[in-house]
PDB file of C-alpha atoms in Angstrom:
ATOM      1  CA  MET A1211     216.249 139.755  81.797  1.00 60.00           C
ATOM      2  CA  ALA A1212     213.704 137.978  82.916  1.00 70.00           C
ATOM      3  CA  GLN A1213     213.444 134.825  84.499  1.00 81.00           C
ATOM      4  CA  GLY A1214     210.519 132.192  85.449  1.00 82.00           C
ATOM      5  CA  PRO A1215     208.495 131.430  86.039  1.00 95.00           C
ATOM      6  CA  TRP A1216     206.991 131.127  82.545  1.00 97.00           C
ATOM      7  CA  PHE A1217     203.665 130.777  80.427  1.00 98.00           C
ATOM      8  CA  TYR A1218     202.605 130.440  77.264  1.00 98.00           C
ATOM      9  CA  CYS A1219     199.732 132.584  75.873  1.00 98.00           C
ATOM     10  CA  LEU A1220     197.443 130.920  74.083  1.00 97.00           C
ATOM     11  CA  LYS A1221     195.685 134.431  72.581  1.00 97.00           C
ATOM     12  CA  HIS A1222     199.244 135.609  71.406  1.00 97.00           C
ATOM     13  CA  HIS A1223     201.212 132.571  70.768  1.00 97.00           C
ATOM     14  CA  THR A1224     204.108 133.837  72.871  1.00 97.00           C
ATOM     15  CA  VAL A1225     206.040 132.692  75.831  1.00 97.00           C
ATOM     16  CA  GLU A1226     206.232 135.277  79.058  1.00 96.00           C
ATOM     17  CA  ASP A1227     206.982 135.718  81.868  1.00 94.00           C
ATOM     18  CA  ARG A1228     204.833 136.295  84.802  1.00 92.00           C
ATOM     19  CA  ASP A1229     204.216 140.099  83.966  1.00 93.00           C
ATOM     20  CA  GLY A1230     202.597 138.755  80.518  1.00 92.00           C
ATOM     21  CA  CYS A1231     198.429 137.932  79.734  1.00 94.00           C
ATOM     22  CA  ALA A1232     196.224 137.000  82.417  1.00 95.00           C
ATOM     23  CA  GLU A1233     195.730 133.509  83.843  1.00 95.00           C
ATOM     24  CA  ARG A1234     192.846 132.464  81.571  1.00 96.00           C
ATOM     25  CA  HIS A1235     195.405 133.138  78.844  1.00 97.00           C
ATOM     26  CA  ARG A1236     197.848 131.557  79.710  1.00 97.00           C
ATOM     27  CA  LEU A1237     199.407 127.630  80.198  1.00 97.00           C
ATOM     28  CA  GLY A1238     201.948 126.862  82.718  1.00 97.00           C
ATOM     29  CA  PRO A1239     204.053 128.487  84.980  1.00 96.00           C
ATOM     30  CA  TYR A1240     206.994 125.758  83.199  1.00 97.00           C
ATOM     31  CA  GLU A1241     210.245 126.057  84.986  1.00 95.00           C
ATOM     32  CA  THR A1242     212.286 127.278  81.784  1.00 96.00           C
ATOM     33  CA  ARG A1243     211.721 128.991  78.798  1.00 96.00           C
ATOM     34  CA  GLU A1244     211.890 126.152  76.984  1.00 97.00           C
ATOM     35  CA  GLU A1245     209.511 123.855  78.295  1.00 97.00           C
ATOM     36  CA  ALA A1246     207.207 127.004  77.926  1.00 98.00           C
ATOM     37  CA  GLU A1247     207.937 126.917  74.401  1.00 98.00           C
ATOM     38  CA  HIS A1248     206.697 123.646  73.811  1.00 98.00           C
ATOM     39  CA  ALA A1249     203.800 123.899  76.059  1.00 98.00           C
ATOM     40  CA  LEU A1250     201.117 123.117  73.240  1.00 97.00           C
ATOM     41  CA  GLN A1251     203.132 119.741  72.264  1.00 98.00           C
ATOM     42  CA  SER A1252     203.420 118.317  75.871  1.00 97.00           C
ATOM     43  CA  VAL A1253     199.704 119.289  76.445  1.00 97.00           C
ATOM     44  CA  ALA A1254     198.743 116.980  73.299  1.00 97.00           C
ATOM     45  CA  GLU A1255     201.779 114.171  74.416  1.00 97.00           C
ATOM     46  CA  ARG A1256     199.514 114.108  77.977  1.00 96.00           C
ATOM     47  CA  GLU A1257     196.229 114.179  76.803  1.00 97.00           C
ATOM     48  CA  GLU A1258     197.383 111.504  73.815  1.00 97.00           C
ATOM     49  CA  ARG A1259     198.637 109.200  76.771  1.00 97.00           C
ATOM     50  CA  LEU A1260     195.386 109.994  78.976  1.00 97.00           C
ATOM     51  CA  THR A1261     193.498 109.447  76.353  1.00 97.00           C
ATOM     52  CA  ALA A1262     195.376 105.470  75.582  1.00 96.00           C
ATOM     53  CA  GLU A1263     194.836 104.954  79.300  1.00 96.00           C
ATOM     54  CA  ASP A1264     191.101 105.740  79.181  1.00 95.00           C
ATOM     55  CA  ARG A1265     191.022 103.291  76.832  1.00 94.00           C
ATOM     56  CA  ARG A1266     193.086 100.152  78.161  1.00 93.00           C
ATOM     57  CA  TRP A1267     190.614 100.809  81.542  1.00 93.00           C
ATOM     58  CA  ARG A1268     187.419 101.048  80.266  1.00 92.00           C
ATOM     59  CA  ASP A1269     188.586  97.830  78.156  1.00 91.00           C
ATOM     60  CA  GLU A1270     189.313  95.872  81.574  1.00 85.00           C
TER      61      GLU A1270
END
């Protein structure tokens, strides 16, 4: 069984180990397979948080 690090492949929408697709098609690395499975959600949450921080900074 493969062990991490784990990546989320944007091309195939799957979780891969280090031997997966080219780096340009992947998000990661993640320590666990579960973290990689939630990569898109994590990116969306981080983007939302950073956008809110930018808005606060501009409004000050």
